[in-house]
mmCIF file of C-alpha atoms in Angstrom:
data_model
loop_
_atom_site.group_PDB
_atom_site.id
_atom_site.type_symbol
_atom_site.label_atom_id
_atom_site.label_comp_id
_atom_site.label_asym_id
_atom_site.label_seq_id
_atom_site.Cartn_x
_atom_site.Cartn_y
_atom_site.Cartn_z
ATOM 1 C CA MET A 130 -29.606 23.673 7.844
ATOM 2 C CA ARG A 131 -28.294 21.721 4.949
ATOM 3 C CA LEU A 132 -25.974 22.064 2.226
ATOM 4 C CA ASP A 133 -27.075 21.221 -1.233
ATOM 5 C CA ILE A 134 -24.903 19.682 -3.777
ATOM 6 C CA SER A 135 -26.450 18.620 -7.122
ATOM 7 C CA VAL A 136 -24.022 15.742 -8.056
ATOM 8 C CA SER A 137 -25.747 15.843 -11.681
ATOM 9 C CA SER A 138 -24.673 18.998 -12.074
ATOM 10 C CA LEU A 139 -20.932 18.587 -11.642
ATOM 11 C CA MET A 140 -18.951 19.589 -14.970
ATOM 12 C CA GLN A 141 -15.424 19.745 -15.912
ATOM 13 C CA PHE A 142 -14.878 22.772 -18.365
ATOM 14 C CA SER A 143 -12.181 20.927 -20.311
ATOM 15 C CA SER A 144 -9.680 18.125 -20.212
ATOM 16 C CA GLU A 145 -7.019 20.371 -19.399
ATOM 17 C CA SER A 146 -8.808 22.004 -16.348
ATOM 18 C CA LYS A 147 -9.388 20.216 -13.206
ATOM 19 C CA ASN A 148 -11.841 22.885 -11.959
ATOM 20 C CA ILE A 149 -15.016 21.135 -11.343
ATOM 21 C CA THR A 150 -17.954 23.326 -11.243
ATOM 22 C CA GLY A 151 -21.742 22.513 -10.131
ATOM 23 C CA ILE A 152 -24.631 23.573 -8.074
ATOM 24 C CA VAL A 153 -23.853 23.939 -4.406
ATOM 25 C CA TYR A 154 -25.609 26.315 -1.879
ATOM 26 C CA TRP A 155 -26.890 26.372 1.821
ATOM 27 C CA GLN A 156 -30.538 25.921 2.668
ATOM 28 C CA ALA A 157 -32.086 27.012 5.912
ATOM 29 C CA GLY A 158 -35.993 26.643 5.754
ATOM 30 C CA GLU A 159 -36.999 28.841 3.005
ATOM 31 C CA THR A 160 -33.853 30.589 2.542
ATOM 32 C CA SER A 161 -31.006 29.627 -0.112
ATOM 33 C CA PHE A 162 -27.611 31.054 0.316
ATOM 34 C CA PRO A 163 -26.113 32.487 -2.135
ATOM 35 C CA GLU A 164 -29.255 31.540 -3.951
ATOM 36 C CA SER A 165 -30.855 28.368 -5.014
ATOM 37 C CA ASP A 166 -29.066 26.306 -7.777
ATOM 38 C CA TRP A 167 -25.943 28.476 -7.095
ATOM 39 C CA ASN A 168 -23.236 27.433 -9.451
ATOM 40 C CA ASP A 169 -19.768 27.363 -8.445
ATOM 41 C CA PHE A 170 -16.142 25.611 -8.239
ATOM 42 C CA VAL A 171 -17.509 22.795 -6.062
ATOM 43 C CA LEU A 172 -14.369 20.967 -5.237
ATOM 44 C CA ILE A 173 -12.515 24.152 -4.669
ATOM 45 C CA VAL A 174 -15.038 25.635 -2.063
ATOM 46 C CA LEU A 175 -15.728 22.118 -0.420
ATOM 47 C CA ILE A 176 -11.852 21.911 0.224
ATOM 48 C CA TRP A 177 -11.832 25.539 1.633
ATOM 49 C CA TRP A 178 -14.965 24.631 3.954
ATOM 50 C CA VAL A 179 -13.412 21.105 5.287
ATOM 51 C CA ASP A 180 -10.222 22.935 6.056
ATOM 52 C CA GLY A 181 -11.924 25.681 7.942
ATOM 53 C CA LEU A 182 -14.258 22.733 9.817
ATOM 54 C CA ILE A 183 -11.048 20.824 10.824
ATOM 55 C CA ASP A 184 -9.724 24.361 12.275
ATOM 56 C CA LEU A 185 -13.103 24.837 14.350
ATOM 57 C CA VAL A 186 -13.383 21.071 15.669
ATOM 58 C CA GLY A 187 -9.703 21.018 16.504
ATOM 59 C CA GLY A 188 -10.112 24.129 18.522
ATOM 60 C CA VAL A 189 -7.515 26.143 16.277
ATOM 61 C CA ALA A 190 -9.925 28.792 15.695
ATOM 62 C CA ASP A 191 -13.287 30.097 17.192
ATOM 63 C CA THR A 192 -14.541 31.465 13.986
ATOM 64 C CA ARG A 193 -14.158 30.882 10.260
ATOM 65 C CA LYS A 194 -15.445 32.295 6.888
ATOM 66 C CA MET A 195 -16.646 29.681 4.586
ATOM 67 C CA ARG A 196 -16.220 31.413 1.214
ATOM 68 C CA PHE A 197 -17.589 30.944 -2.317
ATOM 69 C CA MET A 198 -15.308 31.189 -5.085
ATOM 70 C CA ASP A 199 -17.818 33.247 -7.345
ATOM 71 C CA GLY A 200 -18.808 36.520 -5.903
ATOM 72 C CA PRO A 201 -18.266 38.029 -2.479
ATOM 73 C CA PHE A 202 -20.600 35.523 -0.691
ATOM 74 C CA ALA A 203 -19.495 33.793 2.568
ATOM 75 C CA ILE A 204 -20.945 31.935 5.525
ATOM 76 C CA ASN A 205 -19.676 32.918 8.978
ATOM 77 C CA VAL A 206 -19.198 29.793 11.214
ATOM 78 C CA GLU A 207 -18.413 30.439 14.990
ATOM 79 C CA ARG A 208 -17.909 27.569 17.445
ATOM 80 C CA ILE A 209 -20.117 27.425 20.539
ATOM 81 C CA ASP A 210 -18.934 24.561 22.078
ATOM 82 C CA GLU A 211 -17.877 20.889 21.139
ATOM 83 C CA ARG A 212 -20.902 20.126 19.448
ATOM 84 C CA GLN A 213 -22.515 23.282 18.203
ATOM 85 C CA CYS A 214 -21.779 26.168 15.650
ATOM 86 C CA ASN A 215 -23.529 29.192 14.945
ATOM 87 C CA VAL A 216 -24.042 29.849 11.086
ATOM 88 C CA GLN A 217 -24.738 33.299 9.692
ATOM 89 C CA PHE A 218 -25.408 33.885 6.002
#
């Protein structure tokens, strides 16, 4: 499984806006989630996901939901042990 972020797709809507959008999605074999070339608020979701992963690694939580900002999409991550997590789309 890997996380795909297209650096060349990163865009800022306007000089007033700090919301950077771009292509971000999860890939596992032939499966893309939420879909290949999904466009979302990259910086915002990455901050959310890193915060959740810090909770998992630090033992603060056993599960975290990694949400996308656009749509009802999320990945459920469950800590199995110190080195492994179970990830479900």
